[in-house]
XYZ file of C-alpha atoms in Angstrom:
626
model
C 0.000 0.000 0.000
C 1.360 3.434 -0.978
C 0.249 6.964 -0.110
C 0.995 10.226 -1.901
C 0.852 13.332 0.280
C 0.537 16.741 -1.376
C 1.379 20.045 0.370
C 0.524 23.593 -0.639
C 2.326 26.493 1.079
C 3.584 24.115 3.818
C 0.030 22.963 4.643
C -1.187 19.488 3.861
C -3.473 19.832 0.845
C -4.369 16.243 -0.037
C -3.525 12.642 0.812
C -4.116 10.076 -1.953
C -4.233 6.327 -1.328
C -2.631 4.620 -4.356
C -4.058 1.175 -3.534
C -5.650 -0.516 -6.575
C -4.223 2.068 -8.997
C -1.558 1.678 -11.661
C -1.561 5.203 -13.123
C -2.377 8.640 -11.770
C -2.384 11.978 -13.626
C -1.732 15.301 -11.902
C -2.306 18.780 -13.327
C -4.448 21.921 -13.492
C -7.134 20.560 -15.853
C -10.309 19.004 -14.459
C -9.670 15.814 -16.432
C -6.740 14.828 -14.170
C -7.038 12.333 -11.339
C -5.636 14.973 -8.992
C -6.470 18.591 -9.834
C -4.021 21.273 -8.602
C -5.453 24.669 -9.556
C -4.137 26.923 -6.806
C -0.981 28.030 -8.644
C -0.328 29.097 -12.243
C 2.972 27.194 -12.230
C 1.051 23.950 -12.733
C 0.471 22.794 -16.339
C -2.818 21.372 -17.582
C -1.223 17.942 -17.319
C 1.980 18.171 -15.326
C 2.903 14.728 -13.913
C 1.960 11.110 -14.386
C 2.562 8.373 -11.800
C 2.920 4.800 -13.064
C 3.271 1.468 -11.323
C 6.017 -0.382 -13.258
C 7.391 -3.751 -12.093
C 5.850 -3.212 -8.667
C 7.603 0.172 -8.374
C 5.961 3.580 -8.532
C 7.552 6.116 -10.861
C 6.735 9.773 -11.468
C 7.333 11.297 -14.905
C 7.239 14.936 -16.048
C 4.852 15.327 -18.997
C 4.701 19.144 -19.006
C 6.734 20.905 -21.704
C 6.764 24.249 -19.913
C 7.243 23.469 -16.230
C 9.517 21.577 -13.847
C 9.720 18.501 -11.701
C 12.191 19.227 -8.875
C 14.066 16.716 -6.736
C 16.391 18.141 -4.082
C 16.040 21.541 -5.816
C 17.266 20.089 -9.124
C 15.117 19.672 -12.247
C 14.549 16.060 -13.283
C 12.336 14.322 -15.843
C 11.433 11.238 -13.846
C 11.963 9.582 -10.460
C 11.627 6.123 -8.993
C 9.566 6.631 -5.847
C 11.019 5.115 -2.701
C 9.643 5.340 0.812
C 9.896 8.915 2.162
C 11.098 10.503 -1.087
C 10.100 14.144 -1.563
C 9.756 16.084 -4.802
C 8.078 19.308 -5.930
C 6.553 21.301 -8.756
C 5.950 25.084 -8.650
C 3.654 25.796 -5.732
C 3.282 22.191 -4.505
C 5.395 19.654 -2.647
C 4.912 15.855 -2.646
C 5.875 13.057 -0.274
C 5.664 9.368 -1.198
C 5.003 6.917 1.662
C 5.322 3.170 1.157
C 3.232 1.841 4.046
C 4.512 -1.684 3.511
C 8.099 -0.498 4.020
C 7.064 1.346 7.156
C 5.465 -1.765 8.612
C 8.484 -3.930 7.800
C 11.006 -2.065 9.910
C 11.058 1.664 9.400
C 12.185 3.458 12.515
C 9.001 5.487 12.754
C 5.604 3.907 12.291
C 3.515 7.058 12.196
C 4.137 9.139 9.093
C 2.507 12.131 10.745
C 5.391 12.325 13.236
C 7.951 12.923 10.494
C 9.406 16.314 9.731
C 7.166 18.211 7.304
C 8.454 18.533 3.802
C 10.330 21.825 3.316
C 8.602 24.711 1.621
C 10.145 26.209 -1.454
C 10.788 29.886 -0.666
C 7.968 31.792 -2.429
C 7.775 35.599 -2.341
C 4.823 37.805 -3.367
C 5.248 39.596 -6.697
C 3.181 42.031 -8.751
C 3.606 41.552 -12.506
C 2.426 44.573 -14.514
C 1.323 44.122 -18.133
C 1.278 46.675 -20.949
C -1.528 47.340 -23.437
C -0.392 44.409 -25.582
C -0.485 41.978 -22.676
C 3.302 41.772 -22.429
C 5.114 41.901 -19.083
C 6.038 45.563 -18.514
C 7.457 45.365 -15.005
C 7.919 42.934 -12.131
C 7.660 44.298 -8.589
C 8.830 42.116 -5.730
C 6.897 42.799 -2.505
C 9.080 42.782 0.583
C 7.662 43.174 4.082
C 4.047 42.621 5.121
C 2.120 45.701 3.983
C 2.089 47.607 0.700
C 0.146 50.684 -0.485
C -0.135 51.223 -4.257
C -0.952 54.655 -5.661
C 0.108 57.885 -7.362
C 1.531 59.438 -4.193
C 5.387 59.218 -4.174
C 5.201 58.229 -0.498
C 3.376 54.992 -1.387
C 5.221 51.722 -0.978
C 4.642 51.130 -4.702
C 4.523 54.408 -6.620
C 3.041 54.409 -10.141
C 2.585 57.581 -12.174
C -0.728 56.536 -13.698
C -3.454 59.182 -14.054
C -6.321 56.789 -13.305
C -4.796 55.811 -9.975
C -5.781 57.683 -6.816
C -3.026 59.037 -4.598
C -3.502 55.987 -2.388
C -5.527 53.554 -4.470
C -5.385 50.075 -2.910
C -3.308 48.158 -0.388
C -2.095 44.571 0.062
C -1.522 42.911 3.427
C 0.253 39.679 4.368
C -1.117 38.079 7.533
C -0.387 34.595 8.868
C 0.856 33.388 5.474
C -2.202 34.669 3.591
C -2.574 37.768 1.429
C -5.436 40.287 1.388
C -6.338 43.327 -0.745
C -8.735 46.227 -0.266
C -9.625 49.431 -2.065
C -8.787 52.669 -0.199
C -11.825 54.645 -1.352
C -10.348 55.279 -4.800
C -12.176 57.322 -7.430
C -12.055 54.681 -10.171
C -12.290 51.550 -8.032
C -10.165 48.410 -7.885
C -11.130 45.211 -9.711
C -10.074 41.718 -8.605
C -10.541 39.136 -11.367
C -13.080 41.494 -12.979
C -15.063 42.016 -9.758
C -15.250 45.488 -8.219
C -13.862 45.397 -4.691
C -16.111 46.960 -2.017
C -14.569 50.034 -0.432
C -12.564 49.465 2.768
C -13.276 45.708 2.926
C -10.526 43.087 2.800
C -10.653 40.360 0.129
C -8.278 37.402 0.022
C -5.624 37.252 -2.726
C -4.466 34.030 -4.336
C -1.516 33.445 -6.613
C -2.567 34.192 -10.200
C -5.306 36.715 -9.313
C -5.622 39.696 -11.681
C -5.823 43.221 -10.234
C -6.937 45.993 -12.586
C -7.620 49.732 -12.569
C -8.941 50.835 -15.981
C -6.351 49.491 -18.471
C -3.638 49.146 -15.810
C -3.354 45.426 -15.117
C -1.351 43.430 -12.585
C -1.111 39.770 -11.760
C -0.342 38.769 -8.201
C 1.908 35.699 -8.114
C 3.980 33.833 -5.537
C 7.440 33.159 -6.998
C 10.482 31.191 -5.958
C 13.379 33.701 -5.949
C 15.978 30.959 -6.333
C 14.098 29.397 -9.210
C 16.108 31.104 -11.966
C 19.452 30.275 -10.383
C 18.510 26.619 -9.964
C 17.391 26.440 -13.578
C 20.592 28.173 -14.686
C 22.609 25.592 -12.765
C 20.659 22.812 -14.402
C 21.160 24.441 -17.821
C 24.933 24.738 -17.280
C 25.014 21.130 -16.206
C 23.174 19.947 -19.315
C 24.729 22.267 -21.928
C 28.110 20.436 -22.379
C 26.267 17.223 -23.232
C 23.882 18.739 -25.761
C 25.980 19.098 -28.900
C 23.536 18.071 -31.543
C 22.673 21.662 -32.402
C 25.151 24.496 -31.897
C 23.060 27.157 -33.532
C 22.066 29.565 -30.702
C 19.143 30.868 -32.662
C 17.520 27.412 -32.656
C 18.189 26.532 -28.989
C 15.681 27.104 -26.198
C 16.885 27.751 -22.659
C 15.706 25.520 -19.863
C 14.628 28.600 -18.011
C 12.259 29.525 -20.854
C 10.844 26.033 -20.731
C 10.269 25.931 -16.968
C 8.881 29.462 -16.603
C 6.167 28.905 -19.169
C 7.547 31.107 -22.034
C 6.879 29.480 -25.356
C 9.927 28.958 -27.535
C 10.246 30.828 -30.795
C 10.989 28.653 -33.833
C 9.968 25.199 -34.971
C 12.957 23.326 -33.507
C 12.618 24.434 -29.842
C 10.700 21.384 -28.730
C 13.171 18.960 -30.312
C 16.137 20.690 -28.619
C 14.594 20.395 -25.164
C 13.567 16.834 -25.818
C 17.120 16.080 -26.950
C 18.547 17.642 -23.766
C 16.146 15.678 -21.606
C 17.130 12.453 -23.379
C 20.875 13.151 -22.891
C 20.346 13.875 -19.211
C 18.218 10.742 -18.708
C 20.757 8.600 -20.610
C 23.528 10.049 -18.474
C 21.696 9.202 -15.252
C 20.758 5.727 -16.482
C 24.330 4.871 -17.684
C 26.542 4.623 -14.557
C 29.676 4.095 -16.639
C 29.214 7.362 -18.506
C 28.380 9.138 -15.263
C 31.507 7.754 -13.565
C 33.702 8.823 -16.484
C 32.159 12.287 -16.405
C 32.785 12.620 -12.670
C 36.403 11.486 -13.066
C 36.968 14.039 -15.862
C 35.401 16.860 -13.825
C 37.378 15.788 -10.712
C 40.621 15.688 -12.623
C 40.017 19.087 -14.152
C 39.343 20.586 -10.704
C 42.495 18.953 -9.304
C 44.544 20.276 -12.229
C 43.274 23.775 -11.780
C 43.829 23.593 -8.025
C 47.434 22.436 -8.445
C 48.064 24.954 -11.186
C 46.889 27.824 -8.980
C 49.086 26.854 -5.991
C 52.143 29.064 -5.403
C 55.507 27.553 -6.418
C 58.408 26.962 -4.071
C 60.363 29.770 -5.752
C 58.166 32.463 -4.178
C 54.637 33.773 -4.131
C 53.044 34.483 -7.455
C 51.404 37.867 -7.876
C 47.584 37.961 -7.522
C 45.617 40.072 -9.980
C 42.438 41.571 -8.403
C 39.922 42.787 -10.958
C 36.758 44.818 -10.235
C 33.735 42.758 -11.512
C 32.462 45.853 -13.277
C 35.681 46.117 -15.312
C 35.143 42.620 -16.657
C 31.785 43.535 -18.196
C 31.307 44.249 -21.899
C 30.628 47.918 -22.796
C 26.871 47.480 -23.269
C 26.539 45.857 -19.836
C 28.633 48.605 -18.254
C 26.356 51.266 -19.750
C 23.293 49.416 -18.496
C 24.782 49.204 -14.970
C 25.487 52.937 -14.999
C 21.966 53.724 -16.166
C 20.472 51.512 -13.446
C 22.704 53.121 -10.843
C 21.781 56.695 -11.927
C 18.121 55.727 -12.060
C 18.317 54.317 -8.520
C 19.968 57.538 -7.299
C 17.235 59.652 -8.902
C 14.495 57.476 -7.434
C 16.078 57.818 -3.994
C 16.109 61.626 -4.315
C 12.441 61.567 -5.371
C 11.512 59.339 -2.441
C 10.516 56.446 -4.706
C 12.376 53.884 -2.668
C 10.777 50.718 -4.021
C 11.694 51.671 -7.576
C 15.231 52.460 -6.404
C 15.459 49.042 -4.750
C 14.210 47.350 -7.916
C 16.855 49.135 -9.984
C 19.658 48.042 -7.646
C 18.370 44.462 -7.722
C 18.451 44.563 -11.526
C 22.002 45.941 -11.287
C 23.034 43.114 -8.949
C 21.831 40.567 -11.494
C 24.557 41.911 -13.813
C 27.319 42.713 -11.323
C 27.603 41.998 -7.559
C 28.146 45.655 -6.680
C 28.852 49.027 -8.235
C 30.098 52.123 -6.423
C 27.589 52.847 -3.587
C 24.950 50.356 -4.784
C 25.022 48.417 -1.507
C 24.517 51.599 0.512
C 21.643 52.686 -1.758
C 20.038 49.256 -1.440
C 20.334 49.265 2.347
C 19.014 52.836 2.626
C 16.118 51.985 0.299
C 15.258 48.977 2.468
C 15.361 51.129 5.603
C 13.185 53.820 4.024
C 10.756 51.203 2.752
C 10.608 49.641 6.224
C 9.876 53.057 7.726
C 7.348 53.756 5.000
C 5.754 50.367 5.531
C 5.483 51.019 9.254
C 3.979 54.447 8.583
C 1.487 53.017 6.112
C 0.715 50.220 8.526
C -0.083 52.779 11.223
C -2.151 54.783 8.742
C -3.979 51.625 7.700
C -4.675 50.785 11.322
C -5.937 54.333 11.867
C -8.170 54.034 8.803
C -9.378 50.691 10.060
C -10.209 52.244 13.424
C -12.048 55.109 11.720
C -14.024 52.657 9.596
C -14.888 50.589 12.652
C -15.905 53.685 14.627
C -18.134 54.827 11.768
C -19.703 51.376 11.573
C -20.249 51.466 15.321
C -21.807 54.941 15.124
C -24.214 53.956 12.338
C -25.122 50.713 14.071
C -25.746 52.522 17.347
C -28.115 54.924 15.584
C -29.962 51.960 14.098
C -30.161 50.169 17.442
C -31.359 53.251 19.332
C -34.376 53.398 17.026
C -35.420 49.979 18.311
C -35.780 51.227 21.884
C -39.452 51.246 22.951
C -41.437 50.378 26.113
C -41.911 46.771 24.914
C -38.307 46.024 23.797
C -36.605 42.802 24.936
C -32.892 42.427 25.647
C -32.400 39.776 22.939
C -33.562 42.318 20.322
C -30.918 44.881 21.309
C -28.258 42.130 21.680
C -29.003 40.929 18.156
C -28.755 44.479 16.808
C -25.518 45.232 18.696
C -23.817 41.929 17.792
C -21.677 43.432 14.956
C -20.434 46.182 17.311
C -19.684 43.747 20.138
C -17.521 41.817 17.663
C -15.368 44.934 17.211
C -15.511 46.386 20.731
C -17.483 44.463 23.386
C -16.775 47.120 26.051
C -17.682 50.189 23.978
C -19.144 52.741 26.468
C -22.091 53.661 24.230
C -22.915 49.988 23.745
C -22.879 49.454 27.506
C -24.969 52.614 28.040
C -27.580 51.510 25.484
C -27.815 48.047 27.022
C -28.155 49.615 30.485
C -30.966 51.835 29.174
C -32.805 48.832 27.733
C -32.250 46.871 30.954
C -33.784 49.745 32.962
C -36.795 49.829 30.611
C -37.255 46.084 31.021
C -36.999 46.266 34.836
C -39.440 49.169 35.039
C -41.820 47.339 32.700
C -41.620 44.175 34.792
C -42.221 46.164 37.970
C -45.209 47.869 36.401
C -46.526 44.537 35.137
C -46.159 43.070 38.639
C -47.975 46.043 40.125
C -50.715 45.784 37.537
C -51.030 42.064 38.190
C -51.275 42.615 41.940
C -53.820 45.407 41.410
C -55.897 43.178 39.124
C -55.807 40.398 41.708
C -57.005 42.756 44.457
C -59.778 44.114 42.228
C -60.790 40.511 41.503
C -60.933 39.738 45.235
C -63.303 42.676 45.855
C -65.434 41.566 42.938
C -65.669 38.064 44.452
C -66.825 39.535 47.798
C -69.486 41.535 46.030
C -70.649 38.485 44.050
C -71.024 36.496 47.311
C -73.162 39.306 48.785
C -75.300 39.389 45.662
C -75.827 35.604 45.838
C -77.076 35.830 49.450
C -79.255 38.754 48.424
C -80.830 36.741 45.611
C -81.519 33.845 48.046
C -83.212 36.396 50.381
C -80.755 35.519 53.097
C -81.011 39.109 54.179
C -78.850 39.062 57.273
C -76.002 37.253 55.459
C -76.345 39.627 52.521
C -76.143 42.646 54.861
C -72.967 41.199 56.444
C -71.306 40.397 53.100
C -72.183 43.842 51.756
C -70.540 45.250 54.861
C -67.377 43.202 54.126
C -67.247 44.854 50.705
C -67.722 48.286 52.239
C -65.004 47.747 54.884
C -62.478 46.247 52.446
C -59.196 48.116 51.677
C -59.132 46.591 48.197
C -59.138 48.878 45.104
C -62.633 49.620 43.766
C -62.429 50.774 40.108
C -66.019 49.583 39.444
C -67.670 51.329 42.443
C -68.746 48.100 44.144
C -68.490 49.590 47.622
C -71.039 52.248 46.802
C -73.342 49.676 45.256
C -72.973 47.455 48.351
C -73.811 50.324 50.700
C -76.916 51.261 48.699
C -78.175 47.701 48.576
C -77.436 47.182 52.257
C -79.580 50.222 53.128
C -82.403 48.939 50.949
C -82.391 45.546 52.706
C -82.260 47.138 56.147
C -85.193 49.444 55.384
C -87.139 46.494 54.008
C -86.429 44.423 57.116
C -87.345 47.279 59.411
C -90.698 47.642 57.693
C -91.245 43.874 57.870
C -90.296 43.860 61.544
C -92.923 46.489 62.395
C -95.505 44.557 60.426
C -94.629 41.327 62.243
C -94.849 42.968 65.662
C -98.276 44.372 64.849
C -99.675 41.029 63.655
C -98.129 39.212 66.612
C -99.918 41.532 69.045
C -103.216 40.944 67.270
C -102.824 37.119 67.399
C -101.840 37.341 71.076
C -104.943 39.340 71.882
C -106.996 36.717 70.073
C -105.400 34.012 72.230
C -103.522 32.484 69.310
C -100.215 32.158 71.115
C -98.727 29.785 68.517
C -99.136 32.270 65.598
C -98.107 35.174 67.822
C -94.895 33.378 68.841
C -94.145 32.406 65.200
C -94.377 36.053 64.118
C -92.258 37.139 67.073
C -89.636 34.626 66.006
C -89.710 36.018 62.457
C -89.165 39.449 63.890
C -86.190 38.233 65.896
C -84.727 36.710 62.741
C -85.046 40.090 61.076
C -83.380 41.800 64.022
C -81.680 39.357 66.403
C -80.643 42.208 68.665
C -84.192 43.513 69.303
C -84.455 42.929 73.086
C -88.123 43.845 73.149
C -89.007 41.030 70.814
C -86.724 38.636 72.651
C -88.418 39.453 75.977
C -91.868 39.172 74.491
C -90.999 35.810 72.945
C -89.868 34.462 76.305
C -93.001 35.760 78.061
C -95.360 34.267 75.518
C -93.536 30.944 75.507
C -93.931 30.687 79.277
C -97.651 31.250 78.913
C -97.864 28.652 76.166
C -95.850 26.173 78.180
C -98.145 26.575 81.253
C -101.283 26.094 79.189
C -99.829 23.015 77.475
C -98.779 21.563 80.822
C -102.374 21.609 82.062
C -103.664 19.884 78.935
C -100.871 17.309 79.013
C -101.553 16.396 82.691
C -105.252 15.988 81.903
C -104.342 13.543 79.159
C -102.081 11.608 81.475
C -104.936 11.397 84.008
C -107.357 10.104 81.348
C -104.807 7.521 80.330
C -104.348 6.353 83.885
C -108.103 5.603 84.266
C -108.178 3.767 80.964
C -109.672 6.543 78.891
C -107.018 6.321 76.235
C -109.124 7.878 73.519
C -109.731 10.964 75.661
C -106.025 11.138 76.454
C -105.132 11.026 72.771
C -107.463 13.929 72.104
C -105.690 15.941 74.785
C -102.288 15.229 73.299
C -103.466 15.956 69.758
C -104.683 19.321 70.968
C -101.151 20.090 72.266
C -99.805 19.257 68.761
C -102.113 21.833 67.262
C -101.567 24.586 69.872
C -97.848 24.226 70.649
C -94.629 24.570 68.643
C -91.972 22.003 67.812
C -89.265 21.992 70.439
C -91.535 23.069 73.271
C -91.375 20.557 76.165
C -94.994 19.385 76.203
C -95.131 19.305 72.417
C -92.287 16.762 72.443
C -93.855 14.771 75.341
C -97.186 14.579 73.555
C -95.379 13.470 70.431
C -93.901 10.531 72.334
C -97.297 9.525 73.816
C -98.995 9.597 70.438
C -96.202 7.589 68.822
C -96.699 5.046 71.540
C -100.251 4.570 70.384
C -99.325 4.808 66.713
C -101.282 7.949 65.894
C -98.466 10.487 65.310
C -98.123 11.484 61.777
């Protein structure tokens, strides 16, 4: 079982299990088995992996790009456990799990040292109207401002640019771009960037302002030198065609520039074949190494001083060794760098010195100019960084101000805290302890507390009103049942209550209470009058019944109470005489006469009176009580 791990910018991008496969294509096109479209340095079909004689091999199929092994370009590799190789933008690691299980010193591939990252640097490539590369600007540092102001990190005298048009920021290995409120706007891959908002940049993205076009790319600064080394290594063995006009440099092939002329492809193919043959033929390789070793030894011995005395050493300035056209170019670059430094265009000065150093290591004060330009750029970058932070703070404060205005409009007597929290969430993200945010939340909290207190008071008030209403309803029920005394008492409870009375129930209770009392007073007088009439007629039973009704109407009427007692005594005495006569009749055997006596007591007396109850018992004895 084999695994292919793929890394992008030192982060694991993909892990492919090769089990059950015998071929695997890798490239930028969607038709590949593994699609790598994050970097322009990848060809449509770049690599192909093949399982040959139980061994995995990787082969370069791209005509315009590289396959690198140990920083050297190769055409193919036999993949052994732990081998690492790369193409522009991506790194690969081949793991043979079977080899790991059979004795490798570490069993967990994740514990191994991560594959090294090829050193990529951010670069802006500017194109002219014809789509040709006009300038290449290497971005050093972490923050760059592009505009028409000479103080910008990248100064461009282009009329459509604002003084400070857009800026690029590197943060945690990622790149971001935003427009600085420019007049003509900034476009990223044809899309207008929103003002003052960061958008992520990827290698290969196009940045445009009118017809000014850039491409942001991540480049390997040592790429050219490695290719040049590879070219020097291959050149002595490629002798089939010595016509310079028909040869194509390896660097042109690996950087994606198409060769001019019909024979370019055959030359590269021929060089690849020579190199592969050289690697495959150990005898030829050994002979070559012996020749190169002997030549170095010869030169070393030849340069040693003789025993006769030290030989003179000739020291030549590198500039003096240049041809006239190169010397003139160095001078022009040097003067241009000096002028740019005087104008404060330090990035352009640095670029000129870097171009100079590609021709000659140093010239006059080029090192001093380069160092001063770097220092000025660092200071400028720090200044622009501070300005960007200040702009960011201003933008955030404006967002906070606008959001606060919006949130304040939500404040009303019925607002809930979750509503204001939801509205303030974007502000809290920027500044959770902003004083105006805290003040607004405190205001809403006070509104909520006051509302809850009022609601509690209203609830308590409603409950007390309901209690008074219940008292009144109980009084009305007794009133309807003509339980006058109970009704009067319950109406009095309503009147005496301290409960709130929004419906005027206390007044209604008082009025009804007076009506009942007047009615009872009238009834009481009527009862007293009738009772006196029945008493005069000797009808004690009816008189006493009316007196009792009067007492019910007014239990505290002592006159009626006294009269009731007096009349009951009279009734009791009269009933006693009748009862004793009945007992006497019974004793002499006149039972029928006795029964008549006792029946008379039933008619004249009242239930509960002593002789009424005694007569009742006598009559029951004889079975005549009904």
